[in-house]
Coordinates of C-alpha atoms and ligand atoms in Angstrom, one line a residue:
M1 CA -21.8 12.8 -28.9
S2 CA -22.3 9.9 -26.5
A3 CA -21.1 10.2 -22.9
H4 CA -18.2 8.1 -21.7
A5 CA -20.2 6.6 -19.0
A6 CA -23.7 6.8 -17.3
L7 CA -25.0 7.4 -13.8
V8 CA -28.2 5.5 -13.4
V9 CA -31.0 6.4 -11.1
V10 CA -33.6 3.7 -10.6
T11 CA -36.5 4.1 -8.3
G12 CA -40.4 4.1 -8.3
D13 CA -40.5 6.8 -5.9
D14 CA -41.1 9.9 -8.3
A15 CA -40.0 12.6 -5.8
L16 CA -36.7 10.8 -4.9
R17 CA -35.9 10.0 -8.4
A18 CA -36.7 13.6 -9.5
T19 CA -34.4 15.3 -6.9
T20 CA -31.5 12.9 -7.3
T21 CA -31.7 13.3 -11.0
R22 CA -31.9 16.9 -10.8
E23 CA -28.8 17.2 -8.6
L24 CA -26.8 14.7 -10.8
T25 CA -27.7 16.5 -13.9
R26 CA -26.7 19.8 -12.6
R27 CA -23.0 18.8 -11.5
Y28 CA -22.3 15.8 -13.8
G29 CA -24.6 16.3 -16.9
T30 CA -21.7 17.4 -19.1
D31 CA -19.4 14.5 -18.5
Y32 CA -21.9 11.7 -17.8
A33 CA -25.2 10.6 -19.2
I34 CA -27.6 10.9 -16.5
V35 CA -30.2 7.9 -17.0
S36 CA -33.3 8.0 -14.9
C37 CA -35.9 5.3 -14.6
A38 CA -38.9 4.3 -12.6
S39 CA -38.0 0.5 -13.0
A40 CA -35.2 -1.7 -14.0
E41 CA -37.0 -2.7 -17.0
G42 CA -36.7 1.0 -18.6
V43 CA -32.8 1.0 -18.1
P44 CA -31.6 -0.9 -21.1
A45 CA -33.6 1.2 -23.5
A46 CA -32.6 4.5 -21.9
L47 CA -28.9 3.4 -22.0
E48 CA -29.4 2.6 -25.7
D49 CA -30.7 6.2 -26.2
S50 CA -27.8 7.5 -24.6
G51 CA -25.3 5.6 -27.0
R52 CA -24.8 2.7 -24.8
P53 CA -22.1 4.2 -22.4
P54 CA -20.6 1.8 -19.7
V55 CA -22.5 2.3 -16.3
A56 CA -20.3 3.9 -13.6
V57 CA -22.6 4.1 -10.7
L58 CA -26.1 2.5 -10.1
Y59 CA -28.3 4.4 -7.8
G60 CA -31.1 2.2 -6.6
G61 CA -33.9 3.8 -4.4
L62 CA -34.9 1.8 -1.3
A63 CA -38.5 2.4 -0.2
D64 CA -38.8 2.6 3.7
D65 CA -41.7 -0.1 3.5
D66 CA -40.3 -2.5 1.6
P67 CA -36.3 -2.0 1.1
E68 CA -36.0 -5.6 -0.1
E69 CA -37.6 -4.7 -3.5
G70 CA -35.2 -1.9 -4.3
L71 CA -32.3 -4.2 -3.3
G72 CA -33.5 -6.9 -5.7
V73 CA -33.7 -4.2 -8.4
L74 CA -30.0 -3.2 -7.7
R75 CA -28.9 -6.9 -7.5
R76 CA -30.4 -7.5 -11.0
L77 CA -28.8 -4.3 -12.5
H78 CA -25.5 -5.0 -10.9
A79 CA -25.4 -8.4 -12.3
A80 CA -25.8 -6.7 -15.9
H81 CA -23.2 -4.1 -15.1
P82 CA -20.6 -5.7 -12.7
E83 CA -18.1 -3.1 -12.9
A84 CA -20.6 -0.3 -11.8
V85 CA -20.6 0.9 -8.2
A86 CA -23.9 -0.2 -6.8
V87 CA -25.3 2.4 -4.3
A88 CA -28.5 2.2 -2.1
L89 CA -30.4 5.4 -2.3
V90 CA -32.5 6.3 0.8
R91 CA -34.4 9.0 2.3
W92 CA -33.1 10.8 5.5
G93 CA -34.8 9.1 8.3
A94 CA -35.8 5.9 6.5
W95 CA -34.3 4.0 9.4
E96 CA -36.2 0.8 8.3
T97 CA -33.7 0.3 5.5
T98 CA -30.7 0.2 7.8
R99 CA -30.6 -3.5 8.5
P100 CA -31.2 -4.7 5.0
I101 CA -28.5 -2.4 3.8
F102 CA -25.8 -3.5 6.1
E103 CA -26.9 -7.1 5.5
A104 CA -26.4 -6.5 1.7
L105 CA -23.0 -4.7 2.3
T106 CA -21.9 -7.7 4.3
L107 CA -22.7 -10.1 1.5
G108 CA -21.0 -7.8 -1.0
E109 CA -24.2 -7.2 -3.0
L110 CA -24.0 -3.5 -2.3
D111 CA -20.9 -1.1 -2.4
R112 CA -22.3 1.9 -0.6
W113 CA -25.3 3.7 0.5
L114 CA -26.3 7.4 0.2
I115 CA -28.8 9.8 1.6
A116 CA -30.7 11.4 -1.1
P117 CA -30.5 15.3 -1.6
E118 CA -33.4 17.1 -0.2
E119 CA -32.5 20.6 -1.3
P120 CA -30.0 21.9 -4.2
L121 CA -26.4 22.4 -3.2
D122 CA -26.3 19.4 -0.7
E123 CA -22.5 19.2 -0.7
A124 CA -22.4 16.2 1.6
F125 CA -24.3 14.2 -1.2
H126 CA -21.9 15.5 -3.8
R127 CA -18.9 14.6 -2.0
Q128 CA -20.0 11.1 -1.8
V129 CA -20.9 11.1 -5.4
A130 CA -17.4 12.2 -6.2
E131 CA -16.2 9.1 -4.1
H132 CA -18.4 6.8 -6.1
L133 CA -17.0 8.1 -9.5
E134 CA -13.4 7.9 -8.0
E135 CA -14.0 4.1 -7.0
W136 CA -15.4 3.4 -10.5
A137 CA -12.4 5.0 -12.1
S138 CA -10.0 3.0 -10.2
R139 CA -11.9 -0.2 -10.9
R140 CA -11.7 0.6 -14.5
G141 CA -8.2 1.6 -14.7
G142 CA -7.0 3.9 -17.5
G143 CA -6.7 7.6 -17.1
F144 CA -3.4 9.6 -16.8
E145 CA -0.4 7.3 -17.1
A146 CA 2.7 8.8 -15.6
F147 CA 4.5 5.7 -16.6
R148 CA 4.0 3.2 -19.4
M149 CA 5.4 -0.2 -19.0
I150 CA 5.7 -2.7 -21.8
G151 CA 6.3 -6.3 -20.6
H152 CA 5.3 -9.9 -20.4
R153 CA 2.2 -10.2 -17.9
W154 CA 3.7 -13.4 -16.3
S155 CA 7.4 -12.4 -16.0
P156 CA 8.0 -12.1 -12.2
R157 CA 10.0 -8.9 -12.6
T158 CA 7.1 -7.2 -14.6
Q159 CA 4.7 -8.4 -12.0
Y160 CA 6.7 -7.2 -9.1
L161 CA 7.2 -3.9 -10.5
R162 CA 3.4 -3.5 -11.5
D163 CA 2.7 -4.5 -7.9
Q164 CA 5.0 -1.8 -6.5
F165 CA 3.7 0.9 -8.9
S166 CA 0.2 0.3 -8.0
R167 CA 0.9 -0.1 -4.3
N168 CA 2.7 3.2 -4.4
G169 CA 0.0 5.0 -6.1
V170 CA 1.9 5.7 -9.3
P171 CA -0.4 6.0 -12.4
L172 CA 0.8 3.2 -14.8
G173 CA -0.3 2.0 -18.1
F174 CA 0.5 -1.6 -18.8
Y175 CA 0.8 -3.2 -22.4
E176 CA 2.0 -6.6 -23.5
P177 CA 4.5 -6.5 -26.3
D178 CA 2.3 -8.6 -28.6
S179 CA -0.8 -6.5 -28.1
E180 CA -1.7 -3.9 -30.7
E181 CA -1.0 -1.0 -28.4
G182 CA 2.3 -2.8 -27.2
R183 CA 3.6 -3.2 -30.7
S184 CA 2.8 0.4 -31.6
L185 CA 4.4 1.8 -28.6
L186 CA 7.5 -0.4 -29.3
Q187 CA 7.7 0.8 -32.9
G188 CA 7.5 4.4 -31.6
L189 CA 10.3 3.8 -29.4
E190 CA 12.7 2.5 -32.0
L191 CA 14.3 -0.1 -29.8
D192 CA 16.4 -2.7 -31.6
A193 CA 16.2 -5.7 -29.2
P194 CA 14.2 -4.4 -26.3
R195 CA 14.8 -5.8 -22.8
F196 CA 11.6 -6.2 -21.0
P197 CA 10.0 -4.7 -19.2
V198 CA 10.6 -1.3 -21.0
V199 CA 9.5 1.6 -18.9
V200 CA 8.6 5.0 -20.4
L201 CA 8.7 8.0 -17.9
R202 CA 5.9 10.2 -19.6
F203 CA 5.9 12.7 -16.8
K204 CA 9.2 13.9 -17.6
P205 CA 9.5 16.3 -20.5
D206 CA 12.3 14.3 -22.4
R207 CA 10.1 11.0 -21.8
P208 CA 13.4 8.9 -20.9
V209 CA 13.0 5.1 -21.5
L210 CA 14.3 2.6 -19.3
Q211 CA 15.1 -1.2 -20.2
D212 CA 14.8 -3.8 -17.6
P213 CA 15.5 -1.2 -14.9
T214 CA 16.7 -2.1 -11.4
D215 CA 14.7 -0.8 -8.2
V216 CA 17.5 1.8 -7.7
E217 CA 17.3 3.2 -11.3
L218 CA 13.4 3.4 -11.0
A219 CA 13.7 5.1 -7.4
E220 CA 16.1 7.5 -9.0
A221 CA 13.8 8.3 -12.0
L222 CA 11.0 8.9 -9.5
G223 CA 13.4 11.3 -7.6
L224 CA 13.0 8.9 -4.4
F225 CA 16.7 8.4 -4.1
T226 CA 17.7 11.7 -2.5
P227 CA 20.7 11.1 -0.4
L228 CA 20.4 11.5 3.4
D229 CA 22.7 13.8 5.3
P230 CA 25.3 11.5 6.8
A231 CA 25.8 13.9 9.8
A232 CA 22.0 13.8 10.7
V233 CA 20.7 12.4 13.9
Y234 CA 17.0 11.8 14.0
D235 CA 14.8 11.7 17.1
V236 CA 13.2 8.7 15.7
V237 CA 13.9 6.3 12.6
V238 CA 10.7 4.1 11.9
V239 CA 11.7 1.0 9.9
G240 CA 8.7 -0.2 8.0
A241 CA 5.9 1.9 6.3
G242 CA 3.0 -0.6 6.9
P243 CA 0.1 0.7 9.2
A244 CA 2.3 0.6 12.3
G245 CA 5.1 2.6 10.7
L246 CA 2.6 5.0 9.1
G247 CA 0.8 5.5 12.2
A248 CA 4.2 6.1 14.3
S249 CA 5.2 8.6 11.5
V250 CA 2.0 10.6 11.6
Y251 CA 2.2 11.0 15.4
A252 CA 6.0 11.5 15.6
A253 CA 6.2 14.1 12.9
S254 CA 3.0 15.9 14.0
E255 CA 4.4 16.1 17.5
G256 CA 7.7 17.7 16.5
L257 CA 10.0 14.9 16.4
S258 CA 12.5 14.7 13.5
T259 CA 11.5 11.6 11.8
L260 CA 12.8 9.3 9.0
V261 CA 10.8 6.3 7.8
L262 CA 12.8 3.5 5.9
E263 CA 10.7 1.4 3.6
A264 CA 12.1 -1.6 1.7
E265 CA 9.3 -2.0 -0.9
A266 CA 5.9 0.0 -1.0
V267 CA 3.9 2.1 1.3
G268 CA 1.2 0.2 3.1
G269 CA 2.8 -3.1 3.8
Q270 CA 0.4 -5.9 3.9
A271 CA -2.7 -3.6 4.2
G272 CA -1.7 -2.0 1.0
T273 CA -2.3 -5.2 -0.7
S274 CA -5.8 -5.6 0.7
S275 CA -8.6 -4.9 -1.8
K276 CA -11.0 -3.8 0.9
I277 CA -10.6 -3.4 4.7
R278 CA -14.1 -3.6 6.3
N279 CA -13.2 -3.2 10.0
Y280 CA -11.2 0.0 10.1
P281 CA -13.2 2.6 12.2
G282 CA -14.7 5.3 10.4
F283 CA -15.3 3.7 6.9
P284 CA -18.7 2.0 7.4
T285 CA -18.7 0.5 3.8
G286 CA -14.9 -0.2 3.8
I287 CA -11.8 1.2 2.3
S288 CA -9.1 -0.1 -0.2
G289 CA -6.0 -0.9 1.8
S290 CA -3.8 1.0 -0.6
R291 CA -6.0 4.0 -0.4
L292 CA -6.1 4.0 3.5
T293 CA -2.2 3.7 3.7
F294 CA -1.4 6.1 1.0
S295 CA -3.5 8.7 2.6
S296 CA -1.6 8.1 5.8
Y297 CA 1.6 8.3 3.9
Q298 CA 0.6 11.8 2.5
Q299 CA -0.4 12.9 6.0
A300 CA 2.8 11.9 7.5
W301 CA 4.8 13.5 4.8
A302 CA 2.8 16.6 5.1
F303 CA 3.7 16.8 9.0
G304 CA 7.3 16.7 8.0
S305 CA 8.3 12.9 8.0
T306 CA 11.3 12.1 5.5
F307 CA 10.7 8.8 3.6
H308 CA 13.5 6.8 2.1
F309 CA 12.2 4.0 -0.2
M310 CA 13.6 0.9 -1.7
R311 CA 16.4 0.3 0.9
W312 CA 15.9 -1.8 3.7
A313 CA 17.6 -2.1 7.2
Q314 CA 20.1 -5.0 7.7
G315 CA 21.9 -4.1 10.9
L316 CA 21.3 -2.5 14.1
R317 CA 24.0 -1.3 16.5
Q318 CA 24.6 1.2 19.3
E319 CA 27.4 3.8 18.9
G320 CA 28.2 6.8 21.1
G321 CA 24.8 6.7 22.8
L322 CA 22.9 6.4 19.5
H323 CA 21.4 3.8 17.7
V324 CA 22.8 3.0 14.1
L325 CA 20.9 1.5 11.3
D326 CA 23.0 -0.1 8.4
L327 CA 21.1 -0.1 5.1
S328 CA 21.1 -2.3 2.0
D329 CA 22.7 0.4 -0.3
G330 CA 25.8 0.5 2.1
T331 CA 24.9 3.8 3.9
S332 CA 23.9 4.2 7.7
V333 CA 21.6 6.4 9.6
R334 CA 21.9 7.6 13.2
S335 CA 19.0 8.2 15.7
R336 CA 18.2 8.6 19.3
T337 CA 15.3 6.0 19.2
V338 CA 14.0 3.6 16.7
I339 CA 10.5 2.0 16.1
L340 CA 10.6 -1.4 14.2
S341 CA 7.4 -1.8 12.4
L342 CA 8.7 -4.6 10.1
G343 CA 5.3 -6.6 9.7
A344 CA 5.5 -10.0 8.4
S345 CA 5.5 -11.7 5.1
W346 CA 3.8 -14.7 3.5
R347 CA 4.7 -18.1 4.6
R348 CA 5.8 -20.1 1.6
L349 CA 4.1 -23.4 0.6
G350 CA 7.4 -25.2 0.1
V351 CA 6.4 -27.2 -3.1
P352 CA 9.5 -26.7 -5.5
E353 CA 7.7 -27.1 -8.7
L354 CA 5.1 -24.5 -7.6
E355 CA 7.8 -22.1 -6.2
A356 CA 9.2 -22.3 -9.7
L357 CA 6.0 -20.8 -11.2
V358 CA 5.8 -17.9 -8.7
G359 CA 4.4 -15.0 -10.6
R360 CA 3.1 -17.2 -13.5
G361 CA -0.1 -18.7 -12.2
V362 CA 1.1 -18.9 -8.6
F363 CA 0.7 -15.9 -6.3
Y364 CA 1.5 -15.1 -2.7
G365 CA -1.0 -12.7 -1.3
A366 CA -4.0 -11.3 -2.9
A367 CA -2.0 -9.6 -5.9
V368 CA -4.8 -7.2 -6.4
S369 CA -3.6 -5.9 -9.7
E370 CA -3.8 -9.5 -11.2
A371 CA -7.6 -10.0 -10.3
P372 CA -8.8 -8.6 -13.6
A373 CA -6.7 -11.0 -15.5
M374 CA -8.6 -14.0 -13.8
R375 CA -11.7 -13.4 -16.1
G376 CA -13.1 -16.7 -17.2
R377 CA -10.6 -18.7 -15.0
H378 CA -10.6 -21.2 -12.3
V379 CA -8.9 -19.8 -9.3
F380 CA -7.9 -21.7 -6.1
V381 CA -7.3 -19.7 -3.0
V382 CA -5.3 -21.7 -0.3
G383 CA -5.7 -20.6 3.2
G384 CA -8.3 -20.4 6.0
G385 CA -7.7 -16.9 7.5
N386 CA -9.3 -13.4 6.8
S387 CA -6.8 -12.7 4.2
A388 CA -7.7 -15.8 2.2
G389 CA -11.4 -14.9 2.6
Q390 CA -11.1 -11.4 1.5
A391 CA -8.8 -12.5 -1.5
A392 CA -11.5 -15.2 -2.5
V393 CA -14.3 -12.3 -2.5
H394 CA -12.3 -9.9 -4.4
L395 CA -11.3 -12.7 -7.0
S396 CA -14.9 -13.9 -7.3
R397 CA -15.7 -10.7 -9.0
Y398 CA -13.7 -11.5 -12.0
A399 CA -12.9 -15.4 -12.1
E400 CA -15.5 -17.8 -13.3
Q401 CA -15.0 -20.1 -10.2
V402 CA -13.1 -19.7 -6.9
T403 CA -12.4 -22.6 -4.7
V404 CA -11.1 -21.9 -1.3
L405 CA -8.8 -24.9 -0.2
V406 CA -8.4 -25.4 3.7
R407 CA -6.9 -28.3 5.6
R408 CA -9.2 -27.9 8.6
P409 CA -12.5 -29.3 8.5
S410 CA -14.1 -25.8 8.6
L411 CA -13.4 -22.2 8.5
T412 CA -15.0 -21.1 11.8
D413 CA -11.8 -21.1 13.9
T414 CA -9.7 -19.1 11.7
M415 CA -12.1 -16.7 9.6
S416 CA -14.5 -13.9 10.7
D417 CA -18.0 -14.8 10.6
Y418 CA -19.0 -12.0 8.3
L419 CA -16.5 -13.4 5.8
I420 CA -17.7 -16.9 5.9
R421 CA -21.3 -15.7 5.3
E422 CA -20.0 -13.5 2.4
L423 CA -18.2 -16.5 0.8
E424 CA -21.2 -18.8 1.3
A425 CA -23.4 -16.3 -0.5
L426 CA -21.4 -16.0 -3.5
P427 CA -22.5 -18.2 -6.3
N428 CA -19.2 -18.9 -8.0
V429 CA -17.3 -19.6 -4.5
T430 CA -16.8 -23.1 -3.3
I431 CA -15.2 -23.9 0.1
R432 CA -13.4 -27.2 0.1
P433 CA -12.3 -28.4 3.7
R434 CA -9.7 -31.1 4.2
A435 CA -7.9 -30.2 1.0
Q436 CA -4.1 -29.4 0.6
V437 CA -2.2 -28.4 -2.6
V438 CA 0.7 -30.9 -2.9
G439 CA 1.9 -30.3 -6.4
G440 CA 1.5 -28.8 -9.8
A441 CA 3.1 -28.3 -13.1
G442 CA 3.3 -25.9 -16.0
T443 CA 5.8 -24.7 -18.7
E444 CA 5.3 -21.1 -19.3
F445 CA 2.4 -20.7 -16.8
L446 CA 0.7 -23.0 -14.0
E447 CA -1.3 -25.5 -16.0
H448 CA -2.7 -27.5 -13.1
V449 CA -2.5 -28.2 -9.3
V450 CA -2.4 -31.3 -7.6
V451 CA -4.9 -31.2 -4.7
R452 CA -4.9 -34.0 -2.0
D453 CA -8.1 -35.0 -0.1
L454 CA -6.8 -35.4 3.4
D455 CA -9.5 -37.8 4.3
T456 CA -9.3 -40.3 1.4
G457 CA -5.6 -39.6 0.4
E458 CA -6.9 -39.3 -3.2
E459 CA -4.8 -36.7 -5.4
T460 CA -6.4 -34.9 -8.5
R461 CA -5.0 -32.8 -11.0
E462 CA -7.0 -29.6 -11.5
P463 CA -6.4 -26.7 -14.0
G464 CA -6.5 -23.3 -12.4
V465 CA -4.5 -20.4 -11.0
L466 CA -3.3 -20.4 -7.3
F467 CA -3.4 -17.8 -4.7
L468 CA -1.4 -18.8 -1.6
L469 CA -2.4 -17.0 1.7
I470 CA -1.1 -19.5 4.1
G471 CA -0.1 -17.1 7.2
S472 CA 2.8 -14.9 7.6
Q473 CA 6.1 -14.8 9.3
P474 CA 8.0 -11.8 10.7
R475 CA 11.0 -10.3 8.8
T476 CA 13.4 -10.3 11.9
D477 CA 16.3 -12.7 10.7
W478 CA 18.7 -9.6 10.6
L479 CA 18.0 -8.9 14.3
A480 CA 18.8 -12.4 15.5
G481 CA 21.2 -12.3 18.5
T482 CA 20.6 -8.3 18.8
L483 CA 17.1 -8.5 20.0
A484 CA 15.1 -10.9 22.1
R485 CA 12.7 -12.9 19.8
D486 CA 10.2 -15.6 20.3
R487 CA 10.8 -19.1 18.7
W488 CA 8.9 -17.8 15.5
G489 CA 10.9 -14.6 15.2
F490 CA 8.5 -12.2 16.6
L491 CA 10.1 -9.4 18.8
L492 CA 9.7 -9.6 22.6
T493 CA 8.7 -6.3 24.2
G494 CA 7.8 -5.2 27.6
Q495 CA 7.1 -7.7 30.3
A496 CA 8.0 -10.6 28.1
L497 CA 11.4 -9.6 28.4
L498 CA 11.5 -10.3 32.2
E499 CA 10.6 -13.9 31.6
P500 CA 13.4 -16.5 32.4
D501 CA 15.8 -17.6 29.6
V502 CA 15.1 -14.6 27.4
A503 CA 18.3 -13.8 25.3
P504 CA 19.7 -11.3 25.0
A505 CA 18.3 -10.3 28.5
W506 CA 16.9 -6.8 29.4
P507 CA 19.9 -4.9 30.4
L508 CA 18.5 -2.1 32.9
E509 CA 17.3 -1.8 36.5
R510 CA 14.1 -0.3 35.3
P511 CA 11.5 -2.4 33.7
P512 CA 11.1 -2.2 29.9
A513 CA 8.4 0.1 28.5
L514 CA 5.3 -1.7 27.1
L515 CA 6.7 -1.7 23.5
E516 CA 10.3 -1.6 24.2
T517 CA 12.6 -4.4 22.9
S518 CA 15.5 -5.8 24.6
V519 CA 17.7 -2.7 23.5
P520 CA 16.5 0.3 25.4
G521 CA 15.1 3.0 23.1
V522 CA 14.3 0.5 20.4
F523 CA 10.6 -0.1 20.2
A524 CA 8.4 -2.7 18.3
A525 CA 4.9 -1.8 17.0
G526 CA 2.4 -3.9 14.8
D527 CA 2.6 -7.5 13.4
V528 CA 6.3 -7.9 14.1
R529 CA 5.7 -7.6 17.8
A530 CA 5.2 -11.0 19.8
G531 CA 1.5 -11.1 21.1
S532 CA 0.2 -8.0 19.0
V533 CA -3.1 -8.3 17.4
K534 CA -2.6 -8.8 13.7
R535 CA -5.1 -5.9 12.7
V536 CA -4.7 -2.6 10.8
A537 CA -6.3 -0.6 13.5
S538 CA -4.4 -2.3 16.4
S539 CA -1.1 -1.6 14.3
V540 CA -1.7 2.0 13.8
G541 CA -2.5 2.3 17.6
E542 CA 0.7 0.5 18.4
G543 CA 2.6 3.0 16.2
A544 CA 1.0 5.9 17.9
L545 CA 1.6 4.3 21.3
A546 CA 5.3 3.8 20.5
V547 CA 5.8 7.5 19.9
T548 CA 4.4 8.2 23.3
L549 CA 7.1 5.9 24.8
V550 CA 9.7 7.6 22.4
H551 CA 8.9 11.1 23.9
A552 CA 9.3 9.5 27.4
H553 CA 12.6 7.9 26.5
L554 CA 13.9 11.1 25.0
A555 CA 12.7 13.2 28.1
A556 CA 14.5 10.7 30.3
A557 CA 17.7 10.9 28.3
R558 CA 17.7 14.7 28.3
A559 CA 17.1 14.7 32.1
A560 CA 19.9 12.2 32.6
A561 CA 22.2 14.3 30.4
A562 CA 21.3 17.4 32.4
E563 CA 22.0 15.6 35.8
A564 CA 25.3 14.4 34.5
A565 CA 26.2 18.0 33.4
R566 CA 25.4 19.2 37.0
Q567 CA 27.8 16.8 38.5
P568 CA 31.2 18.3 39.2
A569 CA 33.8 16.8 36.9
G570 CA 35.2 13.7 38.3
G571 CA 32.6 13.6 41.0
Ligands
FAD601 C1 -4.4 -9.4 1.8 C2 -4.5 -9.0 3.4 C3 -5.7 -8.4 3.8 C4 -5.8 -8.0 5.2 N1 -7.0 -7.4 5.6 C5 -7.2 -6.9 6.8 C6 -8.5 -6.4 7.2 O1 -9.5 -6.4 6.5 N2 -8.5 -5.8 8.5 C7 -7.5 -5.9 9.4 O2 -7.6 -5.4 10.4 N3 -6.2 -6.6 8.9 C8 -6.1 -7.0 7.6 N4 -4.9 -7.6 7.3 C9 -3.7 -7.6 8.3 C10 -3.2 -6.2 8.3 O3 -2.8 -5.8 6.9 C11 -1.7 -6.3 9.1 O4 -2.1 -6.8 10.4 C12 -1.1 -4.8 9.0 O5 -0.7 -4.5 7.7 C13 0.2 -5.1 9.9 O6 0.8 -3.7 9.9 P1 2.4 -3.5 10.1 O7 2.6 -2.2 9.9 O8 2.6 -4.1 11.4 O9 3.1 -4.4 9.1 P2 3.1 -4.6 7.5 O10 1.7 -4.1 7.0 O11 3.6 -6.0 7.2 O12 4.3 -3.6 7.1 C14 5.7 -3.7 7.3 C15 6.4 -2.9 6.4 O13 7.7 -2.9 6.8 C16 8.6 -3.1 5.6 N5 9.9 -3.8 6.0 C17 10.0 -4.8 6.6 N6 11.3 -5.1 6.9 C18 12.1 -4.0 6.6 C19 13.3 -3.5 6.6 N7 14.2 -4.3 7.2 N8 13.6 -2.4 6.2 C20 12.7 -1.6 5.8 N9 11.3 -1.9 5.5 C21 11.0 -3.0 6.0 C22 7.9 -4.0 4.6 O14 8.3 -3.8 3.2 C23 6.4 -3.5 4.9 O15 6.0 -2.5 4.1 C24 -4.9 -7.9 6.0 C25 -3.6 -8.5 5.6 C26 -3.5 -8.9 4.1 C27 -2.2 -9.5 3.8

């Protein structure tokens, strides 16, 4: 019987090859073919002998005296097996390999590096191998399907739901109605005139079927719609479960505060849509945004935070010394303090014919779940920031050609240097400066975009798919008049509230705390805050800092209440 996938070890170093192969065979030899070769040339025949399984992980040995050679071998093998995770294998103490490895990681030629095992039972080695296999499994998709969705790939509703499922870490199998599997699934469900998307809840014993379900129906099916106790008063309500809100909820709950988190969409916010975050401390080879934020969500939940999904806050008022948040489902929650971590959302291009095709060839953000569908296509990425750069790198794995369109003459002022270098090194990525998308057309799906050369004014019609990452704006319209905002809508906090002409003005004698908004006891953290550094780590940090300020606010309120209680009545 042939194995379902292979782990390939390639190195001319006999001892390194022998120990690594031995350890892999002992632990993984039952489920995977372990293919061990002294050179890249031997790999095709060895895979053939194993029944031609797909390659899950490529381990390429890097010799201390010539690491480049090993990297070259890995590059060639990776080109032949692009879905495999490429890992540089080094001996402990082979420090000469450090520089070339980090260069290759920066250029996206390598996914990970690993210190080879010296002795049996090297658990640190095996923990990393397990991570490589997990990364491969998530790249490949498949596996357990808690939900099955049958729908049209380019329907905006289907896309939205797929994105929400994937960002919330819900295992979903997706099938198009005219595919062979889709047809057979529909036949089995015996639906007369199915309303798409059709969603089958396979994790429930009776496997209920929903047709074109609303968000609320899905949240109920997932058990996410538990009603809140209307009498509850929380120490802190966190609005928004992006990095800032998740950071706040981990610290708040772990420090004993009763914590409710409200999230309108999916856990992770913008970070959850990023395929790889390279600059978050502690993850030297990067981590997918959804994995990072989903782990924080589990951590916050384990500390006792309550999460309330698919309802958004749409009003903030004060009543009886408490803050009241009015929610989109008509209910309200009461709290002693509030942390607003509302983040930001994508700025729209404003070209009506392209807006009409959103989800059908026009995407805002990186749309991680759509990347594999870009195979063989020409993709345009519009934007000059880091988000656009990362999207281009991710899409280049699948698309035939990626063109990054920027209005400025270069990317240097807006994109990190490491990303520019990575883009420049990718053979199927072109950066086109002084270019602007001004139109496009298509019936079912985007057929072409119209690109204007900003120097010559010439306009060209070009076939392709459009990913728009042109900056973000805060989601604070519902707070206009309630909280002081800057002219772009970002929330003003701390010293900024004491500037002249700020409205509403700071109402107290004491100065506002660092992250406090114009309503005392309401704090802002992360991208939504004016002047914040728009990064994952800084958002998490602001969330944690906001909790310290919440503690101080609650302590002051308790002290004031105790003082008031000591005063004689009428005194
Ligand atoms: C594609 C992409 C790649 C990126 N890559 C990196 C990177 O590599 N490194 C890095 O440091 N930064 C990166 N960033 C930036 C980083 O993701 C953001 O700075 C960070 O996510 C901001 O966190 P936040 O919690 O403040 O807001 P957000 O992540 O925007 O989260 C806000 C959350 O609040 C929810 N919300 C908003 N309004 C309401 C409401 N009224 N009621 C309930 N919920 C509400 C939203 O649904 C959202 O989930 C990237 C951003 C993008 C889009």
